[in-house]
CSV table of C-alpha atoms in Angstrom, one decimal:
chain,number,residue,atom,x,y,z
A,918,UNK,CA,197.8,73.6,103.5
A,919,UNK,CA,196.1,70.5,102.4
A,920,UNK,CA,197.6,67.3,103.8
A,921,UNK,CA,199.0,65.0,101.1
A,922,UNK,CA,197.7,61.5,101.7
A,923,UNK,CA,198.2,58.4,99.7
A,924,UNK,CA,195.2,57.0,97.8
A,925,UNK,CA,194.9,53.9,95.7
A,926,UNK,CA,195.6,55.0,92.1
A,927,UNK,CA,192.6,55.2,89.8
A,928,UNK,CA,192.4,53.0,86.7
A,929,UNK,CA,194.4,54.7,84.0
A,930,UNK,CA,191.7,55.0,81.4
A,931,UNK,CA,189.3,56.5,83.8
A,932,UNK,CA,191.9,58.8,85.1
A,933,UNK,CA,192.9,59.9,81.6
A,934,UNK,CA,189.3,60.6,80.8
A,935,UNK,CA,188.9,62.7,83.9
A,936,UNK,CA,192.1,64.6,83.2
A,937,UNK,CA,190.9,65.4,79.7
A,938,UNK,CA,187.9,67.0,81.2
A,939,UNK,CA,190.3,69.0,83.4
A,940,UNK,CA,188.6,67.8,86.6
A,941,UNK,CA,190.4,69.5,89.5
A,942,UNK,CA,190.1,66.4,91.6
A,943,UNK,CA,191.8,64.2,89.0
A,944,UNK,CA,194.6,66.7,88.6
A,945,UNK,CA,194.9,66.8,92.4
A,946,UNK,CA,195.2,63.0,92.5
A,947,UNK,CA,197.9,62.9,89.8
A,948,UNK,CA,199.7,65.7,91.6
A,949,UNK,CA,199.6,63.9,94.9
A,950,UNK,CA,201.0,60.7,93.4
A,951,UNK,CA,203.7,62.2,91.1
A,952,UNK,CA,204.7,65.6,92.4
A,953,UNK,CA,207.8,64.4,94.1
A,954,UNK,CA,209.2,62.7,91.0
A,955,UNK,CA,208.3,65.7,88.8
A,956,UNK,CA,209.8,68.1,91.2
A,957,UNK,CA,213.0,66.0,91.6
A,958,UNK,CA,213.4,66.1,87.9
A,959,UNK,CA,212.8,69.8,87.7
A,960,UNK,CA,215.2,70.5,90.5
A,961,UNK,CA,217.9,68.3,88.9
A,962,UNK,CA,217.4,70.0,85.6
A,963,UNK,CA,217.2,73.6,86.7
A,964,UNK,CA,219.2,73.6,90.0
A,965,UNK,CA,216.9,76.3,91.4
A,966,UNK,CA,214.0,75.7,93.8
A,967,UNK,CA,211.8,78.6,92.6
A,968,UNK,CA,212.3,77.8,89.0
A,969,UNK,CA,211.5,74.1,89.7
A,970,UNK,CA,208.3,75.0,91.5
A,971,UNK,CA,207.3,77.1,88.5
A,972,UNK,CA,208.0,74.2,86.1
A,973,UNK,CA,206.0,71.8,88.3
A,974,UNK,CA,203.1,74.3,88.2
A,975,UNK,CA,203.4,74.5,84.4
A,976,UNK,CA,203.4,70.7,84.0
A,977,UNK,CA,200.2,70.2,85.9
A,978,UNK,CA,198.5,73.3,84.3
A,979,UNK,CA,199.3,71.9,80.8
A,980,UNK,CA,198.3,68.4,81.7
A,981,UNK,CA,194.6,68.6,80.7
A,982,UNK,CA,195.5,69.8,77.2
A,983,UNK,CA,198.4,67.4,76.7
A,984,UNK,CA,196.9,64.2,78.2
A,985,UNK,CA,195.3,63.5,74.8
A,986,UNK,CA,198.8,62.5,73.6
A,987,UNK,CA,199.3,59.9,76.3
A,988,UNK,CA,199.0,56.5,74.7
A,989,UNK,CA,199.5,54.4,77.7
A,990,UNK,CA,202.7,53.0,76.3
A,991,UNK,CA,204.8,54.5,79.2
A,992,UNK,CA,203.9,55.3,82.7
A,993,UNK,CA,202.0,58.5,83.6
A,994,UNK,CA,205.1,59.6,85.6
A,995,UNK,CA,207.3,59.3,82.5
A,996,UNK,CA,204.7,61.3,80.5
A,997,UNK,CA,204.8,64.1,83.2
A,998,UNK,CA,208.5,64.1,83.0
A,999,UNK,CA,208.3,64.5,79.3
A,1000,UNK,CA,206.1,67.5,79.7
A,1001,UNK,CA,208.6,69.0,82.1
A,1002,UNK,CA,211.5,68.3,79.7
A,1003,UNK,CA,209.7,69.8,76.8
A,1004,UNK,CA,208.7,73.0,78.6
A,1005,UNK,CA,211.9,73.5,80.6
A,1006,UNK,CA,213.7,75.7,78.2
A,1007,UNK,CA,212.7,79.2,79.4
A,1008,UNK,CA,212.8,78.0,83.0
A,1009,UNK,CA,216.5,76.9,82.4
A,1010,UNK,CA,217.4,80.5,81.4
A,1011,UNK,CA,215.6,82.0,84.4
A,1012,UNK,CA,217.3,79.5,86.8
A,1013,UNK,CA,220.7,80.2,85.3
A,1014,UNK,CA,220.2,83.9,85.8
A,1015,UNK,CA,219.0,83.5,89.4
A,1016,UNK,CA,221.8,81.1,90.3
A,1017,UNK,CA,224.4,83.4,88.8
A,1018,UNK,CA,223.0,86.4,90.7
A,1019,UNK,CA,222.9,84.3,93.9
A,1020,UNK,CA,226.5,83.3,93.5
A,1021,UNK,CA,227.6,86.9,92.8
A,1022,UNK,CA,225.8,88.1,96.0
A,1023,UNK,CA,227.1,85.1,98.0
A,1024,UNK,CA,223.6,83.8,98.6
A,1025,UNK,CA,223.3,80.0,98.8
A,1026,UNK,CA,220.4,77.9,97.9
A,1027,UNK,CA,218.3,77.1,101.0
A,1028,UNK,CA,218.2,73.4,101.4
A,1029,UNK,CA,215.8,71.5,103.6
A,1030,UNK,CA,217.3,71.1,107.0
A,1031,UNK,CA,217.7,67.5,108.1
A,1032,UNK,CA,219.9,65.3,110.1
A,1033,UNK,CA,223.3,65.3,108.6
A,1034,UNK,CA,225.4,62.3,109.7
A,1035,UNK,CA,228.6,63.5,108.0
A,1036,UNK,CA,228.9,67.3,107.7
A,1037,UNK,CA,232.1,67.1,105.8
A,1038,UNK,CA,230.8,64.7,103.3
A,1039,UNK,CA,227.7,66.9,103.1
A,1040,UNK,CA,229.8,70.0,102.4
A,1041,UNK,CA,231.8,68.2,99.7
A,1042,UNK,CA,228.6,66.9,98.2
A,1043,UNK,CA,227.2,70.5,98.0
A,1044,UNK,CA,230.4,71.8,96.5
A,1045,UNK,CA,230.3,69.1,93.8
A,1046,UNK,CA,226.7,69.8,93.2
A,1047,UNK,CA,227.4,73.5,92.7
A,1048,UNK,CA,230.2,72.6,90.3
A,1049,UNK,CA,227.9,70.3,88.3
A,1050,UNK,CA,225.2,73.0,88.1
A,1051,UNK,CA,227.8,75.5,86.7
A,1052,UNK,CA,229.0,72.9,84.2
A,1053,UNK,CA,225.4,72.1,83.2
A,1054,UNK,CA,224.8,75.7,82.4
A,1055,UNK,CA,227.4,75.4,79.7
A,1056,UNK,CA,225.6,72.6,77.9
A,1057,UNK,CA,222.9,72.9,75.2
A,1058,UNK,CA,219.5,72.2,76.7
A,1059,UNK,CA,219.1,68.9,74.8
A,1060,UNK,CA,222.3,67.5,76.3
A,1061,UNK,CA,221.5,68.8,79.7
A,1062,UNK,CA,218.1,67.0,79.6
A,1063,UNK,CA,219.8,63.9,78.4
A,1064,UNK,CA,222.4,63.9,81.2
A,1065,UNK,CA,219.8,64.5,83.9
A,1066,UNK,CA,217.5,61.7,82.6
A,1067,UNK,CA,220.2,59.1,82.0
A,1068,UNK,CA,223.0,59.9,84.5
A,1069,UNK,CA,221.2,61.5,87.4
A,1070,UNK,CA,217.8,59.7,87.2
A,1071,UNK,CA,219.5,56.5,86.0
A,1072,UNK,CA,217.1,55.9,83.2
A,1073,UNK,CA,218.1,53.9,80.2
A,1074,UNK,CA,218.7,55.7,76.9
A,1075,UNK,CA,215.7,54.0,75.4
A,1076,UNK,CA,213.4,55.2,78.2
A,1077,UNK,CA,214.9,58.7,78.1
A,1078,UNK,CA,214.5,58.8,74.3
A,1079,UNK,CA,210.8,57.9,74.6
A,1080,UNK,CA,210.3,60.6,77.2
A,1081,UNK,CA,211.6,63.4,75.0
A,1082,UNK,CA,210.3,61.7,71.8
A,1083,UNK,CA,213.6,61.4,70.0
A,1084,UNK,CA,215.3,58.3,68.5
A,1085,UNK,CA,217.4,56.3,70.9
A,1086,UNK,CA,220.6,56.9,68.8
A,1087,UNK,CA,220.0,60.7,69.2
A,1088,UNK,CA,219.7,60.3,72.9
A,1089,UNK,CA,222.9,58.3,73.1
A,1090,UNK,CA,224.8,60.9,71.1
A,1091,UNK,CA,223.6,63.7,73.3
A,1092,UNK,CA,224.5,61.8,76.4
A,1093,UNK,CA,228.0,61.0,75.0
A,1094,UNK,CA,228.7,64.7,74.3
A,1095,UNK,CA,227.3,65.8,77.6
A,1096,UNK,CA,229.4,63.4,79.6
A,1097,UNK,CA,232.5,64.3,77.8
A,1098,UNK,CA,232.1,68.0,78.4
A,1099,UNK,CA,230.9,67.7,81.9
A,1100,UNK,CA,233.7,65.4,82.9
A,1101,UNK,CA,236.3,67.8,81.4
A,1102,UNK,CA,234.8,70.7,83.2
A,1103,UNK,CA,234.4,69.0,86.6
A,1104,UNK,CA,237.9,67.6,86.5
A,1105,UNK,CA,239.1,71.2,85.8
A,1106,UNK,CA,237.2,72.6,88.8
A,1107,UNK,CA,238.0,69.8,91.2
A,1108,UNK,CA,241.7,69.9,90.4
B,1356,UNK,CA,245.4,63.3,90.1
B,1357,UNK,CA,242.0,63.4,88.8
B,1358,UNK,CA,239.1,61.4,90.1
B,1359,UNK,CA,237.8,59.2,87.2
B,1360,UNK,CA,234.4,59.0,89.0
B,1361,UNK,CA,233.9,62.7,89.6
B,1362,UNK,CA,231.0,62.8,87.1
B,1363,UNK,CA,229.3,59.9,88.7
B,1364,UNK,CA,229.8,61.3,92.2
B,1365,UNK,CA,228.4,64.7,91.1
B,1366,UNK,CA,225.4,62.9,89.6
B,1367,UNK,CA,224.9,61.0,92.8
B,1368,UNK,CA,225.2,64.2,94.8
B,1369,UNK,CA,222.5,65.8,92.6
B,1370,UNK,CA,220.3,62.7,93.1
B,1371,UNK,CA,220.6,62.9,96.9
B,1372,UNK,CA,220.2,66.6,97.3
B,1373,UNK,CA,217.3,67.1,94.9
B,1374,UNK,CA,214.9,64.4,95.9
B,1375,UNK,CA,211.7,66.3,95.3
B,1376,UNK,CA,210.7,66.5,98.9
B,1377,UNK,CA,210.1,70.2,99.4
B,1378,UNK,CA,207.9,71.9,101.8
B,1379,UNK,CA,206.6,74.1,99.0
B,1380,UNK,CA,204.7,71.1,97.6
B,1381,UNK,CA,201.4,72.0,99.2
B,1382,UNK,CA,201.9,75.7,98.2
B,1383,UNK,CA,202.4,74.7,94.6
B,1384,UNK,CA,199.3,72.4,94.7
B,1385,UNK,CA,197.2,75.3,95.9
B,1386,UNK,CA,198.6,77.4,93.1
B,1387,UNK,CA,197.8,74.8,90.5
B,1388,UNK,CA,194.2,74.5,91.7
B,1389,UNK,CA,193.8,78.2,91.6
B,1390,UNK,CA,195.2,78.6,88.1
B,1391,UNK,CA,192.8,75.8,86.9
B,1392,UNK,CA,189.9,77.5,88.5
B,1393,UNK,CA,190.7,80.8,86.9
B,1394,UNK,CA,191.0,79.2,83.5
B,1395,UNK,CA,187.7,77.4,83.9
B,1396,UNK,CA,186.0,80.6,84.9
B,1397,UNK,CA,187.4,82.4,81.8
B,1398,UNK,CA,186.4,79.6,79.5
B,1399,UNK,CA,182.8,79.6,80.9
B,1400,UNK,CA,182.8,83.4,80.6
B,1401,UNK,CA,183.8,83.2,76.9
B,1402,UNK,CA,181.1,80.6,76.2
B,1403,UNK,CA,178.6,82.6,78.1
B,1404,UNK,CA,179.1,85.5,75.6
B,1405,UNK,CA,179.6,83.5,72.4
B,1406,UNK,CA,176.6,81.1,72.8
B,1407,UNK,CA,174.0,83.8,73.2
B,1408,UNK,CA,175.5,85.8,70.3
B,1409,UNK,CA,175.5,82.7,68.1
B,1410,UNK,CA,171.9,81.9,69.1
B,1411,UNK,CA,170.9,85.5,68.3
B,1412,UNK,CA,172.5,85.3,64.9
B,1413,UNK,CA,170.9,82.0,64.0
B,1414,UNK,CA,167.5,83.3,65.2
B,1415,UNK,CA,167.8,86.5,63.2
B,1416,UNK,CA,168.7,84.6,60.1
B,1417,UNK,CA,165.8,82.2,60.5
B,1418,UNK,CA,163.4,85.1,61.1
B,1419,UNK,CA,164.7,87.0,58.0
B,1420,UNK,CA,164.4,83.9,55.9
B,1421,UNK,CA,160.9,83.3,57.0
B,1422,UNK,CA,159.7,86.9,56.4
B,1423,UNK,CA,161.5,87.1,53.0
B,1424,UNK,CA,163.9,89.7,54.3
B,1425,UNK,CA,167.0,87.6,53.9
B,1426,UNK,CA,168.7,89.6,51.2
B,1427,UNK,CA,168.4,92.8,53.2
B,1428,UNK,CA,169.5,91.0,56.3
B,1429,UNK,CA,172.6,89.6,54.5
B,1430,UNK,CA,173.3,93.1,53.1
B,1431,UNK,CA,173.2,94.6,56.5
B,1432,UNK,CA,175.5,92.0,58.0
B,1433,UNK,CA,178.0,92.3,55.2
B,1434,UNK,CA,178.0,96.1,55.4
B,1435,UNK,CA,178.5,95.9,59.2
B,1436,UNK,CA,181.4,93.4,58.9
B,1437,UNK,CA,183.1,94.6,55.8
B,1438,UNK,CA,185.1,97.9,56.0
B,1439,UNK,CA,183.9,100.8,53.7
B,1440,UNK,CA,185.6,100.7,50.3
B,1441,UNK,CA,188.2,103.4,49.8
B,1442,UNK,CA,187.5,105.4,46.7
B,1443,UNK,CA,190.8,106.0,44.9
B,1444,UNK,CA,191.6,109.6,44.0
B,1445,UNK,CA,192.2,108.8,40.4
B,1446,UNK,CA,188.9,107.1,39.7
B,1447,UNK,CA,187.9,107.6,36.1
B,1448,UNK,CA,185.5,110.4,35.3
B,1449,UNK,CA,183.2,110.8,32.3
B,1450,UNK,CA,184.9,114.1,31.5
B,1451,UNK,CA,188.5,114.0,30.2
B,1452,UNK,CA,191.1,115.7,32.2
B,1453,UNK,CA,193.2,118.1,30.3
B,1454,UNK,CA,196.9,118.0,30.7
B,1455,UNK,CA,198.0,121.4,31.8
B,1456,UNK,CA,201.1,121.2,29.8
B,1457,UNK,CA,199.1,121.4,26.7
B,1458,UNK,CA,198.4,125.1,26.7
B,1459,UNK,CA,197.2,127.5,25.5
B,1460,UNK,CA,194.1,125.8,24.5
B,1461,UNK,CA,192.7,126.6,21.1
B,1462,UNK,CA,189.0,126.9,21.1
B,1463,UNK,CA,188.3,126.4,17.5
B,1464,UNK,CA,191.3,124.5,16.3
B,1465,UNK,CA,191.4,120.9,16.1
B,1466,UNK,CA,193.6,119.2,18.5
B,1467,UNK,CA,195.3,116.0,17.6
B,1468,UNK,CA,194.9,113.2,19.9
B,1469,UNK,CA,198.6,113.2,20.6
B,1470,UNK,CA,198.5,116.7,22.0
B,1471,UNK,CA,196.0,115.7,24.6
B,1472,UNK,CA,197.1,113.9,27.6
B,1473,UNK,CA,195.4,110.7,26.5
B,1474,UNK,CA,196.8,108.8,29.4
B,1475,UNK,CA,194.6,110.9,31.6
B,1476,UNK,CA,191.6,110.7,29.5
B,1477,UNK,CA,189.4,107.8,30.3
B,1478,UNK,CA,188.6,105.5,27.6
B,1479,UNK,CA,186.4,105.5,25.1
B,1480,UNK,CA,183.4,106.9,24.7
B,1481,UNK,CA,183.9,107.1,21.0
B,1482,UNK,CA,182.8,110.7,20.8
B,1483,UNK,CA,185.7,111.7,22.9
B,1484,UNK,CA,188.1,110.0,20.8
B,1485,UNK,CA,189.3,112.9,19.0
B,1486,UNK,CA,189.8,112.1,15.4
B,1487,UNK,CA,191.3,115.0,13.8
B,1488,UNK,CA,189.9,115.8,10.5
B,1489,UNK,CA,193.5,115.9,9.3
B,1490,UNK,CA,195.5,112.7,9.3
B,1491,UNK,CA,198.7,114.5,10.1
B,1492,UNK,CA,197.5,115.9,13.3
B,1493,UNK,CA,199.9,117.8,15.6
B,1494,UNK,CA,200.4,121.1,17.2
B,1495,UNK,CA,201.3,122.7,13.9
B,1496,UNK,CA,197.7,122.3,13.1
B,1497,UNK,CA,196.8,124.9,15.6
B,1498,UNK,CA,195.0,127.7,13.8
B,1499,UNK,CA,194.5,125.8,10.7
B,1500,UNK,CA,190.9,125.7,9.7
B,1501,UNK,CA,189.2,122.4,9.9
B,1502,UNK,CA,185.8,120.9,9.7
B,1503,UNK,CA,183.7,123.1,11.7
B,1504,UNK,CA,181.4,120.8,13.5
B,1505,UNK,CA,183.4,118.0,15.0
B,1506,UNK,CA,186.6,119.9,15.9
B,1507,UNK,CA,184.6,122.6,17.5
B,1508,UNK,CA,182.7,120.1,19.5
B,1509,UNK,CA,185.9,118.4,20.4
B,1510,UNK,CA,187.7,121.6,21.1
B,1511,UNK,CA,184.9,122.7,23.2
B,1512,UNK,CA,185.0,119.5,25.1
B,1513,UNK,CA,188.7,119.6,25.7
B,1514,UNK,CA,189.0,123.3,26.3
B,1515,UNK,CA,190.1,123.7,29.8
B,1516,UNK,CA,187.6,126.4,30.5
B,1517,UNK,CA,184.9,124.0,29.7
B,1518,UNK,CA,186.3,121.3,31.8
B,1519,UNK,CA,186.2,121.3,35.5
B,1520,UNK,CA,189.7,121.4,36.8
B,1521,UNK,CA,190.3,118.6,39.1
B,1522,UNK,CA,190.1,119.6,42.7
B,1523,UNK,CA,193.2,118.5,44.3
B,1524,UNK,CA,193.5,118.4,48.0
B,1525,UNK,CA,196.1,120.8,49.3
B,1526,UNK,CA,197.7,120.7,52.6
B,1527,UNK,CA,197.8,123.8,54.7
B,1528,UNK,CA,201.3,125.0,55.6
B,1529,UNK,CA,202.4,123.8,59.1
B,1530,UNK,CA,202.0,127.2,60.6
B,1531,UNK,CA,198.3,127.3,59.7
B,1532,UNK,CA,197.6,123.8,61.1
B,1533,UNK,CA,195.6,123.7,64.3
B,1534,UNK,CA,197.5,122.8,67.4
B,1535,UNK,CA,197.5,119.1,68.3
B,1536,UNK,CA,194.7,118.2,70.7
B,1537,UNK,CA,196.2,116.8,73.9
B,1538,UNK,CA,194.2,114.2,75.7
B,1539,UNK,CA,192.9,115.2,79.1
B,1540,UNK,CA,195.1,114.1,82.0
B,1541,UNK,CA,194.3,110.6,83.3
B,1542,UNK,CA,193.0,110.9,86.9
B,1543,UNK,CA,194.0,107.3,87.7
B,1544,UNK,CA,197.6,107.9,86.6
B,1545,UNK,CA,197.7,111.1,88.6
B,1546,UNK,CA,196.4,109.4,91.7
B,1547,UNK,CA,198.9,106.5,91.5
B,1548,UNK,CA,201.7,108.9,90.8
B,1549,UNK,CA,200.9,110.9,93.9
B,1550,UNK,CA,200.9,107.7,96.0
B,1551,UNK,CA,204.2,106.6,94.4
B,1552,UNK,CA,205.8,110.0,95.1
B,1553,UNK,CA,204.7,109.7,98.7
B,1554,UNK,CA,206.2,106.2,98.9
B,1555,UNK,CA,209.6,107.2,97.5
B,1556,UNK,CA,209.8,110.9,98.4
B,1557,UNK,CA,208.5,111.4,101.9
B,1558,UNK,CA,210.1,108.5,103.8
B,1559,UNK,CA,206.9,108.0,105.7
B,1560,UNK,CA,205.6,104.4,105.4
B,1561,UNK,CA,202.3,105.4,107.1
B,1562,UNK,CA,201.6,108.1,104.6
B,1563,UNK,CA,202.6,105.9,101.7
B,1564,UNK,CA,200.2,103.2,102.9
B,1565,UNK,CA,197.4,105.8,103.2
B,1566,UNK,CA,197.9,107.1,99.7
B,1567,UNK,CA,198.1,103.7,98.1
B,1568,UNK,CA,194.9,102.7,100.0
B,1569,UNK,CA,193.2,105.8,98.7
B,1570,UNK,CA,194.2,104.9,95.2
B,1571,UNK,CA,192.9,101.3,95.7
B,1572,UNK,CA,189.6,102.6,97.0
B,1573,UNK,CA,189.2,104.9,94.0
B,1574,UNK,CA,190.3,102.4,91.4
B,1575,UNK,CA,189.7,98.9,92.8
B,1576,UNK,CA,190.3,97.4,89.3
B,1577,UNK,CA,192.9,99.9,88.2
B,1578,UNK,CA,196.0,99.3,86.1
B,1579,UNK,CA,198.3,99.7,89.0
B,1580,UNK,CA,196.5,97.7,91.6
B,1581,UNK,CA,199.3,95.0,91.9
B,1582,UNK,CA,202.0,97.5,92.3
B,1583,UNK,CA,200.0,99.5,94.9
B,1584,UNK,CA,199.4,96.3,96.9
B,1585,UNK,CA,203.0,95.2,96.7
B,1586,UNK,CA,204.3,98.6,97.9
B,1587,UNK,CA,201.8,98.6,100.8
B,1588,UNK,CA,203.3,95.2,101.8
B,1589,UNK,CA,206.8,96.7,101.7
B,1590,UNK,CA,205.7,99.6,103.9
B,1591,UNK,CA,204.1,97.1,106.4
B,1592,UNK,CA,207.5,95.4,106.6
B,1593,UNK,CA,209.2,98.8,107.1
B,1594,UNK,CA,206.8,99.5,110.0
B,1595,UNK,CA,207.5,96.1,111.5
B,1596,UNK,CA,203.8,95.1,111.0
B,1597,UNK,CA,204.7,91.5,110.0
B,1598,UNK,CA,201.2,90.1,110.2
B,1599,UNK,CA,199.8,92.6,107.8
B,1600,UNK,CA,202.9,92.2,105.6
B,1601,UNK,CA,202.4,88.5,105.4
B,1602,UNK,CA,198.8,88.8,104.5
B,1603,UNK,CA,199.7,91.3,101.7
B,1604,UNK,CA,202.6,89.2,100.4
B,1605,UNK,CA,200.8,85.9,100.4
B,1606,UNK,CA,198.7,86.8,97.3
B,1607,UNK,CA,201.9,87.5,95.3
B,1608,UNK,CA,203.7,84.4,96.6
B,1609,UNK,CA,200.7,82.3,95.5
B,1610,UNK,CA,200.8,83.7,92.0
B,1611,UNK,CA,197.5,85.6,92.2
B,1612,UNK,CA,199.2,88.3,90.1
B,1613,UNK,CA,201.0,85.8,87.9
B,1614,UNK,CA,204.8,86.0,88.0
B,1615,UNK,CA,204.7,89.7,89.1
B,1616,UNK,CA,206.8,89.9,92.3
B,1617,UNK,CA,206.2,86.3,93.0
B,1618,UNK,CA,209.8,85.4,93.7
B,1619,UNK,CA,210.4,88.6,95.7
B,1620,UNK,CA,207.3,88.0,97.8
B,1621,UNK,CA,208.4,84.4,98.6
B,1622,UNK,CA,211.9,85.6,99.5
B,1623,UNK,CA,210.3,88.2,101.8
B,1624,UNK,CA,208.0,85.7,103.5
B,1625,UNK,CA,211.0,83.4,104.1
B,1626,UNK,CA,212.9,86.3,105.6
B,1627,UNK,CA,210.0,87.1,107.9
B,1628,UNK,CA,209.9,83.5,109.0
B,1629,UNK,CA,213.6,83.6,109.8
B,1630,UNK,CA,213.1,86.9,111.7
B,1631,UNK,CA,210.2,85.4,113.7
B,1632,UNK,CA,212.2,82.3,114.5
B,1633,UNK,CA,215.1,84.4,115.8
B,1634,UNK,CA,212.8,86.4,117.9
B,1635,UNK,CA,211.4,83.4,119.6
B,1636,UNK,CA,214.8,81.9,120.4
B,1637,UNK,CA,216.0,82.5,123.9
């Protein structure tokens, strides 16, 4: 597999022009710089590694056609996140089915092994994460996206609204309802 | 007692656990590059067909225009593009159709216009517009003498013997219909079915692999190539031939066949990795 090395980012206009021409090298550069952020968002939104990889793949495949809409008013990373948010819907369904099937069979998501300083805390964290994924499955997609952008990724409502191209008031409303439902469900599970 | 920060803690847990650092990153990058390459190839292929076709069309039109054959050229193109017009069954005919209900016909008697199925008679040629010599025309006029020339002419015209009865299509009764023609059996389907039955019926992975490979050799671009290749991979796994199985599964895992068996192939490859790791442990 190709090693992922850091390179100095190209000038935005030049990079956008190369992306519009669907130059593989340009798409590779953008991938190298932003794949972690896009994948993190995809994982947080979908809760399933395979679905997240599919969504990441779709984002970068669609990028040449959609880059024409990038006005430079936000970062390229936010633009990529917006593509992921707008194309996540059918991946959400697939991830839900896969997660539900995994839970029925007792199969747990494989996480990257690492050095765990506090196994008990790690186990609690995983349990809470599983509960949150279950609770997110009960939300409408728009509220789910709002929650992940604002609460998990700690973006402001204004930034999140710009990413999914809705008014800020709409984003705040979605976030409010999402928080209310999730809190109630998590408190029920944790009790 | 509920934890007021449970939502915040859950969000923090999600942030920590899903940080985007996955070992599949390079794998996905390769997949993206491959998809883009395939798309570019398809796009070039399409332009490679459309551009010469467009040039040929333009050249033909210019030649036709220069040689004065443009109208015929346009006619040929339109005829080639437009579907043939369907002639309706009830197209008007120059000869009026007699309503069979008006019978028996009277050869020499005048027939009033109302006794003829005028709805079926095409309009007017004025000589077919029967104008009875009597203003009070009706069936009661049958047999009454009238002006000889016109009525006779009209009667002759409308007499059913003088008029060709419309030829209506009739359907043969079902028993007389020829038996439906069955298409000949598809050899590719037969070949794949045989391999499939060997795979599921005989319990012999070697034989199944041989049959699938025979199918692939005969139909390298057949409809069932992905399924055949995947089942070969499964049989390699059954035989414990993990190197061959990895090679066969990698294409599916990389998305060479789209989403078909992609998740299953990845899961199998991971399982093979785990098995290999366990074997190497002391």
